[in-house]
CSV table of N, CA and C in Angstrom, one decimal:
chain,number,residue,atom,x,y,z
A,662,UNK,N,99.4,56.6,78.7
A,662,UNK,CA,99.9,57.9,79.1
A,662,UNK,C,98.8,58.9,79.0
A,663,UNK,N,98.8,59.8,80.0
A,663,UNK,CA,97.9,61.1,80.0
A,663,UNK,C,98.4,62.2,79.1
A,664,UNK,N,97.3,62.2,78.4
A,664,UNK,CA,97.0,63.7,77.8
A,664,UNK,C,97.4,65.0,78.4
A,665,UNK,N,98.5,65.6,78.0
A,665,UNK,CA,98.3,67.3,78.3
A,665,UNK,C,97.5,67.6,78.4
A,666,UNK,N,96.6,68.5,79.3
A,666,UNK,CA,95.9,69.1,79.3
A,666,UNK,C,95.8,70.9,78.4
A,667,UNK,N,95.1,71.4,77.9
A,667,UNK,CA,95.3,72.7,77.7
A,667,UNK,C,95.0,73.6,78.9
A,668,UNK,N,96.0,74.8,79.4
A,668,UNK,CA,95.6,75.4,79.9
A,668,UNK,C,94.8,77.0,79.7
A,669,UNK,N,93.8,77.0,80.0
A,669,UNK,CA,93.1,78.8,79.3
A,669,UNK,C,93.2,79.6,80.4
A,670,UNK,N,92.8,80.9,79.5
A,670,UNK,CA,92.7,82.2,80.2
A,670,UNK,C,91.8,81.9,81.7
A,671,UNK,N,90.9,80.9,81.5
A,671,UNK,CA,89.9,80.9,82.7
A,671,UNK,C,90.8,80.3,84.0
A,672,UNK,N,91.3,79.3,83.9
A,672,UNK,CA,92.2,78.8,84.5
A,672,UNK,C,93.3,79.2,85.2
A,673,UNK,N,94.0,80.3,84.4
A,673,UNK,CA,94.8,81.2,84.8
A,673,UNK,C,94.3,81.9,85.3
A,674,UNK,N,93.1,82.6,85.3
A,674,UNK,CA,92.4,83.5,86.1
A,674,UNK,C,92.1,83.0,87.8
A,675,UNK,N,91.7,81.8,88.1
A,675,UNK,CA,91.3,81.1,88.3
A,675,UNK,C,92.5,80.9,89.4
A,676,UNK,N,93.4,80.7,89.3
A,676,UNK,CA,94.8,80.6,89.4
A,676,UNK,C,95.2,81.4,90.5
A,677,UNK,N,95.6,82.8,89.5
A,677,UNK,CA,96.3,84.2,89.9
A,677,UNK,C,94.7,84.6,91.7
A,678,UNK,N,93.7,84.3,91.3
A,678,UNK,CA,92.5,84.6,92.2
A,678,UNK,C,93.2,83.5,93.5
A,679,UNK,N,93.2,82.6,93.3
A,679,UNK,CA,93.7,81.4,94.5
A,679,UNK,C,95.4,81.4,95.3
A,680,UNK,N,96.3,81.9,94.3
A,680,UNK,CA,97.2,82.8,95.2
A,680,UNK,C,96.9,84.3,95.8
A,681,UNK,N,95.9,85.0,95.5
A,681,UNK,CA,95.7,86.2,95.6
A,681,UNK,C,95.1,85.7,97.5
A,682,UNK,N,94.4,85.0,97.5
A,682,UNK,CA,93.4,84.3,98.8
A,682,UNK,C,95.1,83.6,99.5
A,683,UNK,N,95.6,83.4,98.9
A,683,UNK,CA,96.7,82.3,99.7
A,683,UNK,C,97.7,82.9,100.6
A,684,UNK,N,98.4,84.3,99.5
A,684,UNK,CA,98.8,85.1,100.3
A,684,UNK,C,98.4,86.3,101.2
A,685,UNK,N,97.3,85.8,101.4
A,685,UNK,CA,96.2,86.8,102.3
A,685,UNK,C,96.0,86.0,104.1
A,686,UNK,N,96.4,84.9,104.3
A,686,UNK,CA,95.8,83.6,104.8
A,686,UNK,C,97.3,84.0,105.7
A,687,UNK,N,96.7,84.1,107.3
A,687,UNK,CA,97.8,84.0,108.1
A,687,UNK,C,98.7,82.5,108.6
A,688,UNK,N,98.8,81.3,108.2
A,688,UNK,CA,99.2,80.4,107.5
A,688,UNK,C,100.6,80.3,106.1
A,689,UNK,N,99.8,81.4,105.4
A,689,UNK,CA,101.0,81.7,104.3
A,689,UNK,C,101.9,82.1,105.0
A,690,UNK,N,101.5,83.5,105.7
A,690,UNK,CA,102.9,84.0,106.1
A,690,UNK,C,103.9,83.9,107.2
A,691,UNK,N,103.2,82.5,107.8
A,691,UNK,CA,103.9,81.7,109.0
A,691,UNK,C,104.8,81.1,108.1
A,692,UNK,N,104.4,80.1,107.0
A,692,UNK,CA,105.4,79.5,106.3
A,692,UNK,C,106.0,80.0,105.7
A,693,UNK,N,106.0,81.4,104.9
A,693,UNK,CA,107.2,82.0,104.7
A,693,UNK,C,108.0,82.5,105.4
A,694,UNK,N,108.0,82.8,106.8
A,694,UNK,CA,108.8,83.0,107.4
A,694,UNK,C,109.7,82.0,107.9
A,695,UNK,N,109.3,81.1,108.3
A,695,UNK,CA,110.2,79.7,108.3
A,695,UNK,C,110.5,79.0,107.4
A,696,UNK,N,110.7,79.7,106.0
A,696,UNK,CA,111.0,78.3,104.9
A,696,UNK,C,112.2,78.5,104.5
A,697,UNK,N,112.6,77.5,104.1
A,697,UNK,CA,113.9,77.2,103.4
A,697,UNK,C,113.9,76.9,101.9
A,698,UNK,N,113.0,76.4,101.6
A,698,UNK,CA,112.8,76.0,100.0
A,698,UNK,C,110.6,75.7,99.7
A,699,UNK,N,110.9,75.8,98.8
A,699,UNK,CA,109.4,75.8,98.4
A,699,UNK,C,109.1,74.8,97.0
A,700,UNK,N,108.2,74.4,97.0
A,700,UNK,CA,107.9,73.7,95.9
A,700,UNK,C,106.6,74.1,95.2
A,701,UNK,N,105.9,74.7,94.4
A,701,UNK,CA,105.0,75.0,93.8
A,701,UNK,C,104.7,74.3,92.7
A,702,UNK,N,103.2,73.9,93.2
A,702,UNK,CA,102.4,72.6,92.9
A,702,UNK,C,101.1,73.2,92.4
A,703,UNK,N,100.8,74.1,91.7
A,703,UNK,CA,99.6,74.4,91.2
A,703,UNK,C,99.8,74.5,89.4
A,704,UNK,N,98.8,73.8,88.6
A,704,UNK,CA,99.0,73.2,87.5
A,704,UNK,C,99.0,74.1,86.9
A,705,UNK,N,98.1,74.9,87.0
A,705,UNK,CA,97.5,76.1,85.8
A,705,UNK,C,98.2,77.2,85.7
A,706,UNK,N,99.1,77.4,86.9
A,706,UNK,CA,100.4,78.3,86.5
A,706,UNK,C,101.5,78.1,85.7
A,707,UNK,N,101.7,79.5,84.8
A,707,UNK,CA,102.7,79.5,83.8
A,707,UNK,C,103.7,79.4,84.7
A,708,UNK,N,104.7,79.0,83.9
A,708,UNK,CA,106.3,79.2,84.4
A,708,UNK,C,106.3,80.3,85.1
A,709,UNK,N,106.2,81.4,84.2
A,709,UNK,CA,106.5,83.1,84.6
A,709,UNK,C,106.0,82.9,85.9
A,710,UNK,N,104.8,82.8,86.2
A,710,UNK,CA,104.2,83.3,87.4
A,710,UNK,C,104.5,82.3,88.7
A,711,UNK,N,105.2,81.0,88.3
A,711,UNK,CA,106.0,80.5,89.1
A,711,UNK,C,106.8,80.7,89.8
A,712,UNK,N,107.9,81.2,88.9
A,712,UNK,CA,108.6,82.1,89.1
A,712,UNK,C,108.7,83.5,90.0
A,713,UNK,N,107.9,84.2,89.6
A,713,UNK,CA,107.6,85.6,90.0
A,713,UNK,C,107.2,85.0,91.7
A,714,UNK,N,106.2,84.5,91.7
A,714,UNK,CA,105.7,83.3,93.2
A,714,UNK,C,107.6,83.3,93.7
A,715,UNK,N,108.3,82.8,93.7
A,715,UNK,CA,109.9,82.2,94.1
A,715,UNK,C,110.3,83.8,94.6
A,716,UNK,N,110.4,84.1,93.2
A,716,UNK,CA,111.2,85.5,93.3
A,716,UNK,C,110.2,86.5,95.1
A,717,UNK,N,109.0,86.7,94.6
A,717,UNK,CA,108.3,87.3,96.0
A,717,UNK,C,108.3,86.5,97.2
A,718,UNK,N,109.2,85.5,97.2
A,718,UNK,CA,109.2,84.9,98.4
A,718,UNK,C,110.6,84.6,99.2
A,719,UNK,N,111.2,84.6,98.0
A,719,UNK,CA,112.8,84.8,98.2
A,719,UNK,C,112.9,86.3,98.8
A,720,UNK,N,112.3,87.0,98.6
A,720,UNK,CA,112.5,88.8,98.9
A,720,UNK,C,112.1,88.7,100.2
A,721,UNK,N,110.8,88.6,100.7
A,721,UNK,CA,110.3,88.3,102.0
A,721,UNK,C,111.2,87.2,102.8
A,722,UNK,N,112.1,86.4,102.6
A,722,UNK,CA,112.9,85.4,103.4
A,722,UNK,C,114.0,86.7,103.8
A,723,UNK,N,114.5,87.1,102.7
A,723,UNK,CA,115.6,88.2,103.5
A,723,UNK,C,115.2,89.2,104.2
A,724,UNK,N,113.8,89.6,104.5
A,724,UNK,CA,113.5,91.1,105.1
A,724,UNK,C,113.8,90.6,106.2
């Protein structure tokens, strides 16, 4: 069985920087416009910011 990893501040940094580029990328916001459900697949993010990712995308589906 694998080891938890710990996740740090750098990571998270690290993170929040590679969504920051993702939702920039005209790509992202082809597929938010056509999505139906989403799956978020990046390790280093907390729940919260999971979440909050759902929540700002859910909001952009209904405009």
């Amino acid at each position: 069985m694998q080891k938890e990893r710990k996740i740090n501040r750098w990571d998270r940094r690290r993170s929040n920087k590679r969504i920051q580029r993702l939702k920039e990328s005209e790509k992202y916001r082809q597929t938010v416009n056509k999505l139906d459900s989403l799956s978020i697949r990046l390790p280093e993010l907390s729940d919260r910011q999971k979440e909050n990712i759902e929540k700002d995308l859910i909001k952009k589906k209904k405009r």
